[in-house]
Amino acid sequence: ASAATTLNPGIYVFSMTGTNPTFSYTVAGAFTVAAGGAITGGEQDLVEHNPTLEEAMAFSDPILNSSTYAISADGNLTITLVTGDALIGINGNGTEVLNATLLSSQRALITEFDSSATASGSMALQSNPSTPVGGYAFYLSGQGFYQYENGTPQTAAAVIGGILNFDGSGGISIS
């Protein structure tokens, strides 16, 4: 079978973790791919962590319909996500440029490597864009809750889990 050279139309979910010149960060979101290289919109959430101040900053930005994707000279995809957020991109231009290595026409590994940030992650076509119904188990773990001990920052494991219950009409409860 030959390698994929483009993305199937649909809603793609993505996540990346990396660093910018000041902080470490994680970003996750979704965008809609149309035929012919157009990205017709989406949204992303970004969290930056500042261990010196013991705080995290969160941002939520739209992915504007001026975003695009194209086949790059090396046969991979270049994905340009335009957010309009002056805190994102080279010199605050509000744009993230990602290089995507296609695993298939529905999945890719993504990287950002420029003077504004270095990050890696993945993206995948959302296979069921309908409203969820029922209970979904979740589990998250990582580092967090920075504390200072004798002037030295200390980390502790952060773990949370539970069940999100979706009623099909937009209602969510946690158990």
Tab-separated table of N, CA and C in Angstrom:
chain	number	residue	atom	x	y	z
A	1	ALA	N	0.842	-1.183	0.000
A	1	ALA	CA	0.000	0.000	0.000
A	1	ALA	C	0.885	1.242	0.000
A	2	SER	N	0.450	2.246	-0.693
A	2	SER	CA	1.234	3.484	-0.756
A	2	SER	C	0.904	4.370	0.443
A	3	ALA	N	1.858	5.244	0.772
A	3	ALA	CA	1.687	6.142	1.919
A	3	ALA	C	0.649	7.211	1.596
A	4	ALA	N	-0.070	7.643	2.611
A	4	ALA	CA	-1.054	8.702	2.438
A	4	ALA	C	-0.340	10.019	2.143
A	5	THR	N	-0.964	10.855	1.311
A	5	THR	CA	-0.377	12.155	0.980
A	5	THR	C	-1.296	13.319	1.312
A	6	THR	N	-2.428	13.049	1.909
A	6	THR	CA	-3.336	14.117	2.308
A	6	THR	C	-4.216	13.620	3.450
A	7	LEU	N	-4.984	14.526	4.021
A	7	LEU	CA	-5.891	14.181	5.114
A	7	LEU	C	-7.303	13.985	4.579
A	8	ASN	N	-8.014	13.003	5.137
A	8	ASN	CA	-9.436	12.877	4.831
A	8	ASN	C	-10.179	14.052	5.449
A	9	PRO	N	-11.233	14.548	4.800
A	9	PRO	CA	-12.041	15.605	5.416
A	9	PRO	C	-12.671	15.119	6.719
A	10	GLY	N	-12.868	16.043	7.661
A	10	GLY	CA	-13.502	15.709	8.924
A	10	GLY	C	-12.922	16.509	10.069
A	11	ILE	N	-13.319	16.152	11.273
A	11	ILE	CA	-12.857	16.830	12.486
A	11	ILE	C	-11.670	16.058	13.049
A	12	TYR	N	-10.541	16.767	13.227
A	12	TYR	CA	-9.331	16.170	13.788
A	12	TYR	C	-9.105	16.688	15.198
A	13	VAL	N	-8.784	15.783	16.104
A	13	VAL	CA	-8.400	16.152	17.463
A	13	VAL	C	-6.880	16.050	17.546
A	14	PHE	N	-6.261	16.939	18.336
A	14	PHE	CA	-4.810	16.930	18.428
A	14	PHE	C	-4.364	17.307	19.825
A	15	SER	N	-3.124	16.917	20.157
A	15	SER	CA	-2.496	17.360	21.392
A	15	SER	C	-0.995	17.387	21.179
A	16	MET	N	-0.341	18.342	21.852
A	16	MET	CA	1.117	18.465	21.814
A	16	MET	C	1.604	18.926	23.179
A	17	THR	N	2.820	18.536	23.512
A	17	THR	CA	3.474	19.010	24.726
A	17	THR	C	4.867	19.478	24.334
A	18	GLY	N	5.294	20.608	24.927
A	18	GLY	CA	6.610	21.125	24.603
A	18	GLY	C	7.007	22.295	25.468
A	19	THR	N	7.894	23.116	24.932
A	19	THR	CA	8.368	24.296	25.647
A	19	THR	C	8.391	25.487	24.704
A	20	ASN	N	8.191	26.662	25.290
A	20	ASN	CA	8.432	27.906	24.573
A	20	ASN	C	9.624	28.567	25.261
A	21	PRO	N	10.056	29.741	24.857
A	21	PRO	CA	11.261	30.304	25.481
A	21	PRO	C	11.180	30.503	27.000
A	22	THR	N	9.981	30.506	27.576
A	22	THR	CA	9.830	30.793	28.994
A	22	THR	C	9.266	29.636	29.811
A	23	PHE	N	8.290	28.895	29.271
A	23	PHE	CA	7.539	27.907	30.034
A	23	PHE	C	7.439	26.577	29.301
A	24	SER	N	7.040	25.543	30.037
A	24	SER	CA	6.584	24.310	29.397
A	24	SER	C	5.079	24.454	29.170
A	25	TYR	N	4.559	23.745	28.179
A	25	TYR	CA	3.132	23.884	27.900
A	25	TYR	C	2.565	22.619	27.279
A	26	THR	N	1.249	22.532	27.337
A	26	THR	CA	0.482	21.481	26.681
A	26	THR	C	-0.678	22.147	25.958
A	27	VAL	N	-0.943	21.702	24.756
A	27	VAL	CA	-2.059	22.242	23.978
A	27	VAL	C	-2.861	21.076	23.414
A	28	ALA	N	-4.183	21.224	23.405
A	28	ALA	CA	-5.075	20.218	22.828
A	28	ALA	C	-6.229	20.942	22.173
A	29	GLY	N	-6.774	20.349	21.141
A	29	GLY	CA	-7.888	20.995	20.465
A	29	GLY	C	-8.441	20.147	19.344
A	30	ALA	N	-9.237	20.801	18.514
A	30	ALA	CA	-9.858	20.143	17.365
A	30	ALA	C	-10.007	21.163	16.250
A	31	PHE	N	-9.876	20.702	15.017
A	31	PHE	CA	-10.120	21.560	13.861
A	31	PHE	C	-10.756	20.740	12.746
A	32	THR	N	-11.466	21.430	11.853
A	32	THR	CA	-12.171	20.778	10.763
A	32	THR	C	-11.397	20.940	9.468
A	33	VAL	N	-11.116	19.814	8.817
A	33	VAL	CA	-10.407	19.792	7.540
A	33	VAL	C	-11.433	19.602	6.429
A	34	ALA	N	-11.366	20.477	5.421
A	34	ALA	CA	-12.185	20.343	4.223
A	34	ALA	C	-11.279	19.900	3.079
A	35	ALA	N	-11.851	19.457	1.994
A	35	ALA	CA	-11.055	19.042	0.841
A	35	ALA	C	-10.287	20.235	0.287
A	36	GLY	N	-9.123	19.971	-0.292
A	36	GLY	CA	-8.379	21.014	-0.985
A	36	GLY	C	-7.471	21.865	-0.125
A	37	GLY	N	-7.195	21.471	1.104
A	37	GLY	CA	-6.243	22.208	1.930
A	37	GLY	C	-6.835	23.220	2.878
A	38	ALA	N	-8.131	23.290	2.948
A	38	ALA	CA	-8.762	24.271	3.838
A	38	ALA	C	-8.996	23.696	5.226
A	39	ILE	N	-8.764	24.526	6.223
A	39	ILE	CA	-9.172	24.235	7.597
A	39	ILE	C	-10.238	25.271	7.911
A	40	THR	N	-11.444	24.809	8.205
A	40	THR	CA	-12.590	25.713	8.288
A	40	THR	C	-12.926	26.190	9.692
A	41	GLY	N	-12.076	25.883	10.668
A	41	GLY	CA	-12.305	26.377	12.018
A	41	GLY	C	-11.988	25.321	13.051
A	42	GLY	N	-12.054	25.731	14.308
A	42	GLY	CA	-11.791	24.819	15.410
A	42	GLY	C	-11.521	25.590	16.683
A	43	GLU	N	-10.928	24.922	17.647
A	43	GLU	CA	-10.615	25.535	18.941
A	43	GLU	C	-9.452	24.780	19.565
A	44	GLN	N	-8.637	25.508	20.338
A	44	GLN	CA	-7.570	24.864	21.086
A	44	GLN	C	-7.493	25.452	22.483
A	45	ASP	N	-7.060	24.622	23.422
A	45	ASP	CA	-6.826	25.031	24.800
A	45	ASP	C	-5.354	24.802	25.099
A	46	LEU	N	-4.708	25.808	25.683
A	46	LEU	CA	-3.279	25.760	25.960
A	46	LEU	C	-3.054	26.076	27.428
A	47	VAL	N	-2.197	25.295	28.076
A	47	VAL	CA	-1.828	25.544	29.467
A	47	VAL	C	-0.313	25.672	29.528
A	48	GLU	N	0.162	26.809	30.051
A	48	GLU	CA	1.593	27.029	30.277
A	48	GLU	C	1.859	26.899	31.766
A	49	HIS	N	2.998	26.298	32.106
A	49	HIS	CA	3.334	26.134	33.510
A	49	HIS	C	4.591	26.931	33.831
A	50	ASN	N	4.516	27.766	34.860
A	50	ASN	CA	5.643	28.566	35.330
A	50	ASN	C	6.043	28.052	36.708
A	51	PRO	N	7.094	27.202	36.790
A	51	PRO	CA	7.473	26.641	38.092
A	51	PRO	C	8.041	27.680	39.051
A	52	THR	N	8.608	28.773	38.538
A	52	THR	CA	9.164	29.800	39.410
A	52	THR	C	8.073	30.472	40.226
A	53	LEU	N	6.947	30.767	39.595
A	53	LEU	CA	5.832	31.419	40.286
A	53	LEU	C	4.814	30.422	40.822
A	54	GLU	N	5.075	29.128	40.611
A	54	GLU	CA	4.162	28.083	41.055
A	54	GLU	C	2.748	28.303	40.538
A	55	GLU	N	2.631	28.580	39.235
A	55	GLU	CA	1.309	28.818	38.679
A	55	GLU	C	1.228	28.278	37.255
A	56	ALA	N	0.018	28.070	36.821
A	56	ALA	CA	-0.256	27.678	35.446
A	56	ALA	C	-1.202	28.715	34.848
A	57	MET	N	-1.004	29.012	33.581
A	57	MET	CA	-1.870	29.950	32.867
A	57	MET	C	-2.564	29.193	31.753
A	58	ALA	N	-3.859	29.376	31.602
A	58	ALA	CA	-4.625	28.659	30.584
A	58	ALA	C	-5.232	29.644	29.596
A	59	PHE	N	-5.223	29.249	28.334
A	59	PHE	CA	-5.788	30.062	27.261
A	59	PHE	C	-6.674	29.179	26.405
A	60	SER	N	-7.753	29.731	25.908
A	60	SER	CA	-8.597	29.037	24.943
A	60	SER	C	-8.718	29.950	23.737
A	61	ASP	N	-8.398	29.426	22.561
A	61	ASP	CA	-8.390	30.236	21.347
A	61	ASP	C	-9.154	29.548	20.235
A	62	PRO	N	-9.830	30.336	19.395
A	62	PRO	CA	-10.414	29.744	18.188
A	62	PRO	C	-9.304	29.436	17.186
A	63	ILE	N	-9.522	28.431	16.371
A	63	ILE	CA	-8.679	28.191	15.199
A	63	ILE	C	-9.483	28.756	14.034
A	64	LEU	N	-8.965	29.804	13.427
A	64	LEU	CA	-9.709	30.565	12.430
A	64	LEU	C	-9.755	29.852	11.082
A	65	ASN	N	-10.765	30.218	10.268
A	65	ASN	CA	-10.930	29.563	8.973
A	65	ASN	C	-9.887	30.000	7.941
A	66	SER	N	-8.951	30.871	8.318
A	66	SER	CA	-7.823	31.204	7.443
A	66	SER	C	-6.668	30.218	7.632
A	67	SER	N	-6.854	29.211	8.483
A	67	SER	CA	-5.862	28.153	8.686
A	67	SER	C	-5.840	27.245	7.454
A	68	THR	N	-4.680	26.597	7.200
A	68	THR	CA	-4.535	25.760	6.004
A	68	THR	C	-3.653	24.550	6.286
A	69	TYR	N	-3.646	23.616	5.326
A	69	TYR	CA	-2.650	22.561	5.304
A	69	TYR	C	-2.213	22.362	3.859
A	70	ALA	N	-0.961	21.948	3.681
A	70	ALA	CA	-0.422	21.733	2.335
A	70	ALA	C	0.688	20.687	2.413
A	71	ILE	N	0.945	20.030	1.283
A	71	ILE	CA	2.046	19.080	1.214
A	71	ILE	C	3.343	19.873	1.124
A	72	SER	N	4.293	19.577	2.028
A	72	SER	CA	5.572	20.281	2.044
A	72	SER	C	6.554	19.609	1.076
A	73	ALA	N	7.683	20.251	0.843
A	73	ALA	CA	8.679	19.752	-0.106
A	73	ALA	C	9.189	18.358	0.259
A	74	ASP	N	9.169	17.994	1.551
A	74	ASP	CA	9.669	16.684	1.972
A	74	ASP	C	8.598	15.590	1.936
A	75	GLY	N	7.415	15.903	1.413
A	75	GLY	CA	6.342	14.925	1.311
A	75	GLY	C	5.455	14.848	2.530
A	76	ASN	N	5.802	15.573	3.584
A	76	ASN	CA	4.948	15.636	4.761
A	76	ASN	C	3.939	16.762	4.587
A	77	LEU	N	3.116	16.978	5.591
A	77	LEU	CA	2.156	18.081	5.551
A	77	LEU	C	2.648	19.226	6.414
A	78	THR	N	2.395	20.432	5.982
A	78	THR	CA	2.584	21.613	6.803
A	78	THR	C	1.193	22.110	7.157
A	79	ILE	N	0.910	22.187	8.455
A	79	ILE	CA	-0.399	22.639	8.943
A	79	ILE	C	-0.189	23.997	9.593
A	80	THR	N	-0.919	24.998	9.124
A	80	THR	CA	-0.817	26.346	9.668
A	80	THR	C	-2.114	26.660	10.400
A	81	LEU	N	-2.030	26.771	11.731
A	81	LEU	CA	-3.198	27.074	12.555
A	81	LEU	C	-3.140	28.541	12.946
A	82	VAL	N	-4.116	29.311	12.499
A	82	VAL	CA	-4.191	30.747	12.778
A	82	VAL	C	-5.168	30.952	13.925
A	83	THR	N	-4.679	31.538	15.033
A	83	THR	CA	-5.526	31.764	16.205
A	83	THR	C	-5.845	33.233	16.426
A	84	GLY	N	-4.984	34.117	15.962
A	84	GLY	CA	-5.152	35.540	16.231
A	84	GLY	C	-4.707	35.949	17.622
A	85	ASP	N	-4.184	35.018	18.424
A	85	ASP	CA	-3.757	35.301	19.792
A	85	ASP	C	-2.324	35.831	19.770
A	86	ALA	N	-2.123	37.049	20.246
A	86	ALA	CA	-0.799	37.686	20.237
A	86	ALA	C	0.188	37.018	21.189
A	87	LEU	N	-0.241	36.044	21.990
A	87	LEU	CA	0.665	35.306	22.872
A	87	LEU	C	1.206	34.039	22.205
A	88	ILE	N	0.775	33.783	20.972
A	88	ILE	CA	1.147	32.561	20.264
A	88	ILE	C	1.908	32.920	18.995
A	89	GLY	N	2.893	32.105	18.656
A	89	GLY	CA	3.590	32.233	17.385
A	89	GLY	C	4.817	33.116	17.433
A	90	ILE	N	5.544	33.110	16.325
A	90	ILE	CA	6.763	33.903	16.197
A	90	ILE	C	6.402	35.376	16.279
A	91	ASN	N	7.032	36.095	17.202
A	91	ASN	CA	6.771	37.522	17.430
A	91	ASN	C	5.289	37.819	17.675
A	92	GLY	N	4.567	36.863	18.252
A	92	GLY	CA	3.163	37.072	18.585
A	92	GLY	C	2.257	37.208	17.379
A	93	ASN	N	2.569	36.492	16.280
A	93	ASN	CA	1.743	36.598	15.076
A	93	ASN	C	0.462	35.770	15.143
A	94	GLY	N	0.241	35.039	16.243
A	94	GLY	CA	-0.997	34.287	16.423
A	94	GLY	C	-1.089	33.028	15.587
A	95	THR	N	0.035	32.562	15.039
A	95	THR	CA	0.033	31.425	14.121
A	95	THR	C	0.986	30.337	14.597
A	96	GLU	N	0.521	29.101	14.544
A	96	GLU	CA	1.354	27.933	14.826
A	96	GLU	C	1.561	27.181	13.515
A	97	VAL	N	2.812	26.860	13.191
A	97	VAL	CA	3.115	26.092	11.990
A	97	VAL	C	3.602	24.716	12.439
A	98	LEU	N	2.870	23.685	12.036
A	98	LEU	CA	3.153	22.316	12.441
A	98	LEU	C	3.599	21.496	11.244
A	99	ASN	N	4.558	20.607	11.469
A	99	ASN	CA	4.945	19.637	10.456
A	99	ASN	C	4.284	18.320	10.838
A	100	ALA	N	3.606	17.699	9.888
A	100	ALA	CA	2.878	16.468	10.170
A	100	ALA	C	3.428	15.328	9.320
A	101	THR	N	3.760	14.228	9.972
A	101	THR	CA	4.147	13.007	9.285
A	101	THR	C	2.934	12.094	9.295
A	102	LEU	N	2.394	11.839	8.124
A	102	LEU	CA	1.177	11.048	8.030
A	102	LEU	C	1.448	9.577	8.312
A	103	LEU	N	0.670	9.026	9.228
A	103	LEU	CA	0.682	7.588	9.473
A	103	LEU	C	-0.362	6.923	8.590
A	104	SER	N	-1.413	7.675	8.266
A	104	SER	CA	-2.485	7.254	7.361
A	104	SER	C	-3.210	8.532	6.947
A	105	SER	N	-4.259	8.423	6.179
A	105	SER	CA	-5.024	9.610	5.794
A	105	SER	C	-5.898	10.117	6.936
A	106	GLN	N	-5.822	9.436	8.115
A	106	GLN	CA	-6.627	9.815	9.269
A	106	GLN	C	-5.807	10.080	10.530
A	107	ARG	N	-4.483	9.832	10.495
A	107	ARG	CA	-3.644	9.998	11.687
A	107	ARG	C	-2.290	10.564	11.289
A	108	ALA	N	-1.718	11.378	12.189
A	108	ALA	CA	-0.399	11.949	11.924
A	108	ALA	C	0.325	12.225	13.231
A	109	LEU	N	1.647	12.204	13.158
A	109	LEU	CA	2.486	12.704	14.235
A	109	LEU	C	2.803	14.150	13.894
A	110	ILE	N	2.731	15.053	14.876
A	110	ILE	CA	2.918	16.476	14.600
A	110	ILE	C	4.039	17.042	15.463
A	111	THR	N	4.751	18.025	14.893
A	111	THR	CA	5.793	18.737	15.620
A	111	THR	C	5.711	20.215	15.301
A	112	GLU	N	6.135	21.019	16.264
A	112	GLU	CA	6.352	22.449	16.048
A	112	GLU	C	7.793	22.699	16.463
A	113	PHE	N	8.556	23.339	15.582
A	113	PHE	CA	9.950	23.608	15.898
A	113	PHE	C	10.327	24.941	15.255
A	114	ASP	N	10.214	26.010	16.028
A	114	ASP	CA	10.585	27.338	15.557
A	114	ASP	C	10.986	28.174	16.761
A	115	SER	N	11.221	29.459	16.552
A	115	SER	CA	11.692	30.296	17.659
A	115	SER	C	10.624	30.571	18.709
A	116	SER	N	9.347	30.238	18.421
A	116	SER	CA	8.305	30.483	19.418
A	116	SER	C	8.055	29.276	20.308
A	117	ALA	N	8.326	28.055	19.809
A	117	ALA	CA	8.043	26.861	20.607
A	117	ALA	C	8.631	25.623	19.949
A	118	THR	N	8.839	24.610	20.783
A	118	THR	CA	9.235	23.285	20.320
A	118	THR	C	8.299	22.299	20.999
A	119	ALA	N	7.575	21.524	20.206
A	119	ALA	CA	6.594	20.609	20.782
A	119	ALA	C	6.394	19.420	19.848
A	120	SER	N	5.837	18.349	20.411
A	120	SER	CA	5.485	17.187	19.597
A	120	SER	C	4.205	16.580	20.132
A	121	GLY	N	3.517	15.861	19.258
A	121	GLY	CA	2.271	15.226	19.649
A	121	GLY	C	1.673	14.449	18.504
A	122	SER	N	0.359	14.328	18.502
A	122	SER	CA	-0.323	13.557	17.467
A	122	SER	C	-1.687	14.161	17.181
A	123	MET	N	-2.242	13.740	16.066
A	123	MET	CA	-3.598	14.142	15.693
A	123	MET	C	-4.281	12.961	15.025
A	124	ALA	N	-5.616	12.931	15.132
A	124	ALA	CA	-6.382	11.826	14.556
A	124	ALA	C	-7.769	12.305	14.172
A	125	LEU	N	-8.306	11.711	13.107
A	125	LEU	CA	-9.667	11.985	12.685
A	125	LEU	C	-10.610	11.485	13.761
A	126	GLN	N	-11.531	12.344	14.170
A	126	GLN	CA	-12.511	11.945	15.175
A	126	GLN	C	-13.486	11.001	14.497
A	127	SER	N	-13.555	9.776	14.974
A	127	SER	CA	-14.336	8.752	14.284
A	127	SER	C	-15.835	8.825	14.561
A	128	ASN	N	-16.234	9.453	15.653
A	128	ASN	CA	-17.657	9.534	15.970
A	128	ASN	C	-17.982	10.935	16.491
A	129	PRO	N	-18.301	11.873	15.591
A	129	PRO	CA	-18.552	13.238	16.038
A	129	PRO	C	-19.931	13.465	16.662
A	130	SER	N	-20.710	12.397	16.883
A	130	SER	CA	-22.031	12.574	17.475
A	130	SER	C	-21.920	12.837	18.979
A	131	THR	N	-22.994	13.316	19.567
A	131	THR	CA	-23.040	13.619	20.991
A	131	THR	C	-22.920	12.329	21.799
A	132	PRO	N	-21.985	12.287	22.764
A	132	PRO	CA	-21.842	11.067	23.564
A	132	PRO	C	-23.035	10.861	24.499
A	133	VAL	N	-23.347	9.609	24.766
A	133	VAL	CA	-24.402	9.231	25.708
A	133	VAL	C	-23.851	8.094	26.555
A	134	GLY	N	-24.048	8.184	27.884
A	134	GLY	CA	-23.605	7.123	28.764
A	134	GLY	C	-22.430	7.533	29.622
A	135	GLY	N	-21.829	6.566	30.289
A	135	GLY	CA	-20.714	6.824	31.188
A	135	GLY	C	-19.377	6.554	30.523
A	136	TYR	N	-18.418	7.464	30.735
A	136	TYR	CA	-17.067	7.332	30.191
A	136	TYR	C	-16.068	7.479	31.326
A	137	ALA	N	-15.258	6.449	31.522
A	137	ALA	CA	-14.239	6.491	32.571
A	137	ALA	C	-13.069	7.337	32.101
A	138	PHE	N	-12.446	8.059	33.043
A	138	PHE	CA	-11.256	8.827	32.708
A	138	PHE	C	-10.247	8.731	33.831
A	139	TYR	N	-8.988	8.921	33.456
A	139	TYR	CA	-7.882	8.868	34.394
A	139	TYR	C	-6.797	9.790	33.865
A	140	LEU	N	-6.324	10.705	34.678
A	140	LEU	CA	-5.267	11.632	34.308
A	140	LEU	C	-4.171	11.563	35.355
A	141	SER	N	-2.934	11.628	34.889
A	141	SER	CA	-1.832	11.665	35.841
A	141	SER	C	-0.730	12.546	35.280
A	142	GLY	N	0.109	13.047	36.146
A	142	GLY	CA	1.223	13.883	35.715
A	142	GLY	C	1.949	14.468	36.908
A	143	GLN	N	2.719	15.505	36.647
A	143	GLN	CA	3.441	16.219	37.695
A	143	GLN	C	2.695	17.506	38.018
A	144	GLY	N	2.768	17.925	39.239
A	144	GLY	CA	2.085	19.150	39.600
A	144	GLY	C	2.271	19.506	41.048
A	145	PHE	N	1.479	20.448	41.491
A	145	PHE	CA	1.461	20.874	42.877
A	145	PHE	C	2.863	21.204	43.370
A	146	TYR	N	3.494	22.151	42.723
A	146	TYR	CA	4.851	22.546	43.101
A	146	TYR	C	4.855	23.178	44.482
A	147	GLN	N	5.837	22.773	45.272
A	147	GLN	CA	6.039	23.325	46.602
A	147	GLN	C	7.522	23.626	46.766
A	148	TYR	N	7.820	24.591	47.597
A	148	TYR	CA	9.217	24.902	47.865
A	148	TYR	C	9.628	24.327	49.212
A	149	GLU	N	10.766	23.674	49.227
A	149	GLU	CA	11.322	23.118	50.446
A	149	GLU	C	12.779	23.569	50.518
A	150	ASN	N	13.069	24.404	51.502
A	150	ASN	CA	14.420	24.963	51.643
A	150	ASN	C	14.861	25.701	50.379
A	151	GLY	N	13.930	26.423	49.755
A	151	GLY	CA	14.246	27.209	48.569
A	151	GLY	C	14.340	26.426	47.283
A	152	THR	N	14.074	25.119	47.318
A	152	THR	CA	14.163	24.281	46.129
A	152	THR	C	12.768	23.802	45.737
A	153	PRO	N	12.369	23.989	44.450
A	153	PRO	CA	11.044	23.514	44.045
A	153	PRO	C	10.962	21.990	44.086
A	154	GLN	N	9.873	21.467	44.584
A	154	GLN	CA	9.628	20.030	44.675
A	154	GLN	C	8.362	19.718	43.879
A	155	THR	N	8.354	18.583	43.227
A	155	THR	CA	7.155	18.184	42.499
A	155	THR	C	6.505	17.006	43.193
A	156	ALA	N	5.244	16.859	42.939
A	156	ALA	CA	4.480	15.737	43.467
A	156	ALA	C	3.616	15.197	42.340
A	157	ALA	N	3.326	13.932	42.378
A	157	ALA	CA	2.463	13.328	41.371
A	157	ALA	C	1.042	13.848	41.542
A	158	ALA	N	0.387	14.101	40.431
A	158	ALA	CA	-1.007	14.524	40.436
A	158	ALA	C	-1.817	13.462	39.704
A	159	VAL	N	-2.877	12.955	40.350
A	159	VAL	CA	-3.694	11.900	39.767
A	159	VAL	C	-5.156	12.217	40.035
A	160	ILE	N	-5.989	12.053	39.015
A	160	ILE	CA	-7.427	12.236	39.181
A	160	ILE	C	-8.132	11.244	38.261
A	161	GLY	N	-9.287	10.775	38.653
A	161	GLY	CA	-10.040	9.841	37.829
A	161	GLY	C	-11.498	9.846	38.231
A	162	GLY	N	-12.321	9.231	37.425
A	162	GLY	CA	-13.741	9.156	37.721
A	162	GLY	C	-14.530	8.723	36.503
A	163	ILE	N	-15.814	9.020	36.515
A	163	ILE	CA	-16.694	8.700	35.391
A	163	ILE	C	-17.485	9.954	35.038
A	164	LEU	N	-17.429	10.323	33.764
A	164	LEU	CA	-18.266	11.401	33.241
A	164	LEU	C	-19.521	10.765	32.664
A	165	ASN	N	-20.679	11.236	33.102
A	165	ASN	CA	-21.956	10.714	32.632
A	165	ASN	C	-22.605	11.739	31.719
A	166	PHE	N	-22.805	11.380	30.436
A	166	PHE	CA	-23.434	12.247	29.448
A	166	PHE	C	-24.867	11.798	29.239
A	167	ASP	N	-25.817	12.754	29.319
A	167	ASP	CA	-27.213	12.376	29.184
A	167	ASP	C	-27.747	12.491	27.756
A	168	GLY	N	-26.921	12.921	26.788
A	168	GLY	CA	-27.348	13.003	25.393
A	168	GLY	C	-27.959	14.318	25.000
A	169	SER	N	-28.301	15.167	25.976
A	169	SER	CA	-28.901	16.471	25.659
A	169	SER	C	-28.014	17.617	26.146
A	170	GLY	N	-26.744	17.329	26.397
A	170	GLY	CA	-25.810	18.362	26.823
A	170	GLY	C	-25.499	18.352	28.306
A	171	GLY	N	-26.198	17.547	29.089
A	171	GLY	CA	-25.958	17.481	30.524
A	171	GLY	C	-24.814	16.532	30.858
A	172	ILE	N	-23.959	16.932	31.796
A	172	ILE	CA	-22.829	16.109	32.218
A	172	ILE	C	-22.810	16.063	33.740
A	173	SER	N	-22.615	14.879	34.290
A	173	SER	CA	-22.425	14.724	35.725
A	173	SER	C	-21.185	13.874	35.940
A	174	ILE	N	-20.616	13.957	37.128
A	174	ILE	CA	-19.409	13.210	37.463
A	174	ILE	C	-19.717	12.251	38.604
A	175	SER	N	-19.214	11.041	38.484
A	175	SER	CA	-19.361	10.081	39.586
A	175	SER	C	-18.064	9.368	39.826
